C-alpha positions as a printed Julia matrix, in Angstrom:
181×3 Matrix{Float64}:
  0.0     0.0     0.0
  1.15    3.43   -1.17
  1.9     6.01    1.38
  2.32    9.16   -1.29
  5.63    8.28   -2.57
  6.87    5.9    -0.44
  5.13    2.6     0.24
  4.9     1.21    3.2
  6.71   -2.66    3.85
  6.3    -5.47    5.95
  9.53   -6.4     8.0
  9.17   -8.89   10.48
  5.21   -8.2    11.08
  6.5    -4.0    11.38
  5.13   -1.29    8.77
  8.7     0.43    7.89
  8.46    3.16    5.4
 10.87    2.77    2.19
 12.42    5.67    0.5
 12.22    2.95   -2.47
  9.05    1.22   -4.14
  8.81   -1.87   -4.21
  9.26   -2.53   -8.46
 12.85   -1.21   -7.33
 13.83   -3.87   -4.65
 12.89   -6.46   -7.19
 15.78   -8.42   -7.47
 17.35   -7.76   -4.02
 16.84  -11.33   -1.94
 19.99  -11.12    0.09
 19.49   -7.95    2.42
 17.56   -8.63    5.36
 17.77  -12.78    4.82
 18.5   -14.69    8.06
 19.16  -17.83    6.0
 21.94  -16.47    4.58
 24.22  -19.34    2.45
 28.01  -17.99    3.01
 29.26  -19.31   -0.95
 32.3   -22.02   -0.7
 33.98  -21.55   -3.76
 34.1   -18.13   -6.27
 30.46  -17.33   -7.13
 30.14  -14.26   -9.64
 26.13  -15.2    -9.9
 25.64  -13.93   -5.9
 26.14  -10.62   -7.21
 22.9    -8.4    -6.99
 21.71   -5.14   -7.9
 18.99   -2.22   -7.55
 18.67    0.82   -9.62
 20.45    4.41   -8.77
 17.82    7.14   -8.17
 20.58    9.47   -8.63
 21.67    8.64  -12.36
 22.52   11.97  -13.61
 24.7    13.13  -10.17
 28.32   12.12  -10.8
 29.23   10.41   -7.05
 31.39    7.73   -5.92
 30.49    5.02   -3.45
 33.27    3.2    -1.81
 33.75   -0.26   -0.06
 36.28   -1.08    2.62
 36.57   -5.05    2.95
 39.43   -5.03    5.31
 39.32   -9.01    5.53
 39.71  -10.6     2.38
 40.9   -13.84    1.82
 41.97  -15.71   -1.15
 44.58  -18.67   -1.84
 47.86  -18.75   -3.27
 47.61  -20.84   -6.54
 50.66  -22.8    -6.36
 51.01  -23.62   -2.76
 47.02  -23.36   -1.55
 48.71  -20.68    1.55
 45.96  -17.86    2.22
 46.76  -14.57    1.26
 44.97  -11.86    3.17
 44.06   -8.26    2.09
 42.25   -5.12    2.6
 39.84   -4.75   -0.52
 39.24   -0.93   -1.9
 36.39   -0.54   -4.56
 35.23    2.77   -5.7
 33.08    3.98   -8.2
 30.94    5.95  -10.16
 27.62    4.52  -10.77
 25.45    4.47  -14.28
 21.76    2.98  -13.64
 22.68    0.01  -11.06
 24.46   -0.33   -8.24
 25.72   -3.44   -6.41
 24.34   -4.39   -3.3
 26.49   -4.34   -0.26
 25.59   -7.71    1.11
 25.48   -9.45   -1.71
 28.91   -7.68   -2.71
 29.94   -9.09    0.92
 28.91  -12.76   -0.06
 31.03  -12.62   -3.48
 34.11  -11.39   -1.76
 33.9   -14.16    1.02
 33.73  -16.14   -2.23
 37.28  -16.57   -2.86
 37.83  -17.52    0.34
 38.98  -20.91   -1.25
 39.6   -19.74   -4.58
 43.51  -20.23   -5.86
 44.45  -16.87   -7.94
 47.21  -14.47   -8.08
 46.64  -10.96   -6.42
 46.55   -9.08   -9.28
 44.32  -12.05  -10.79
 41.67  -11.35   -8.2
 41.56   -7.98   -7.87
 40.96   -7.6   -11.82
 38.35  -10.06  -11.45
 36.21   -8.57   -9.44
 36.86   -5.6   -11.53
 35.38   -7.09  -14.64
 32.46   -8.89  -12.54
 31.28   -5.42  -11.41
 31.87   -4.06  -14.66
 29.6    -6.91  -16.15
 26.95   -6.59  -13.35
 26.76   -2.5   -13.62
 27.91   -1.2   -15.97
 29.54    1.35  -13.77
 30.12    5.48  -15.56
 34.18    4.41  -13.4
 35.42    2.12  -11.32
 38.71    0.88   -9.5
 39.92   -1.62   -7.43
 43.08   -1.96   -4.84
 43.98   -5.0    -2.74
 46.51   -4.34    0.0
 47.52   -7.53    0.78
 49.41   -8.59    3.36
 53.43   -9.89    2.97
 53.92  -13.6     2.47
 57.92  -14.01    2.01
 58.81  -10.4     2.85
 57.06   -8.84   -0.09
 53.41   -7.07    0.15
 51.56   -6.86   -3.09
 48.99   -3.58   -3.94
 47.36   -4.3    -7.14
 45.27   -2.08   -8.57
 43.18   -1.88  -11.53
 40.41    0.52  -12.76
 37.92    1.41  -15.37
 36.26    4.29  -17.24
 33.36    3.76  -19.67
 34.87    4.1   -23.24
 33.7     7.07  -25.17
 33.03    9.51  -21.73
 34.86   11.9   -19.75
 35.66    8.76  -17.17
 37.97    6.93  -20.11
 40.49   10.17  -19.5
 39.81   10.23  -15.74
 40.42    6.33  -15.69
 43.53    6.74  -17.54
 45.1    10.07  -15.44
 44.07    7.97  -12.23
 46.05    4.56  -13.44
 49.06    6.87  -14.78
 49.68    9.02  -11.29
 48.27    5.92   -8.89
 50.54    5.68   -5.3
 53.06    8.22   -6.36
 53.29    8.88   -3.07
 53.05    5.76   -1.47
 52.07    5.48    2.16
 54.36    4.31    5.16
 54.0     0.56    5.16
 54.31    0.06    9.5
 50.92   -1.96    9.54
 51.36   -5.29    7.89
């Protein structure tokens, strides 16, 4: 039932007014779901979207996923990192807990850093269609090296294709002190 431009849900037997109808939650099953399946293997598909009121406003939204997890290829070790994904959104925009369930994803999944971190790149890219977007892993050191990949994005034939390319070209030229891994 409408309540002027908001309708009014049902959450756990409560009326809770949405800032969103409900033709624009369609789609979102993860958020609010106590029965939550945590994914054991890398699981692109868990990946969910709604639409961006806000289309037209340029804006970035940024995740922090401080504990990442993934596996060394060769020797199956776990690499650990903190995950940085920014962007610029078109018409959709990920979910955040369904965003959390594909990064737990490669909890057991056997990739390079740089492998990953362009992965979920490219998934995002797939599943939005983002205006920009870039991702860092920080990972931790395994052997007395860290690794910082970082990859990004800007849609081909905008203004973010120039912004994409100035961002990649002057990226960590002034690194931070490492004193925390």
């Amino acid at each position: 039932m409408a309540a002027g431009p908001r309708e009014v849900l049902i959450h756990k037997g409560e009326n809770v007014m949405s800032g969103r109808e409900e033709q624009e939650l369609a789609g979102v099953s993860l958020l609010g779901n106590q029965k939550t399946k945590y994914p054991d293997q890398y699981e692109p598909d868990i990946l969910e979207t709604f639409v961006n009121k806000h289309p037209d406003n340029d804006y970035f939204v940024k995740f922090n996923c401080p504990e990442f997890t993934s596996l060394c290829p060769m020797t199956g070790q776990p690499d650990f990192a903190a995950v940085y994904i920014s962007y610029v959104p078109g018409e959709r925009m990920v979910e955040s807990k369904s965003l959390k369930l594909y990064l737990f994803s490669f909890r057991n999944h056997g990739d390079f850093h740089e492998d990953c971190m362009n992965t979920i790149m490219k998934d995002l890219i797939r599943l939005m269609d983002p205006k920009y977007i870039e991702v860092w892993g920080k990972f931790t050191p395994r052997g007395g090296i860290s690794i910082d990949p970082y990859c990004n994005y800007g849609k081909p034939g905008t203004p973010w294709e120039a912004v994409a390319f100035e961002r990649l070209t002057h990226h960590d030229l002034y690194p931070e002190k490492i004193d925390n891994r």
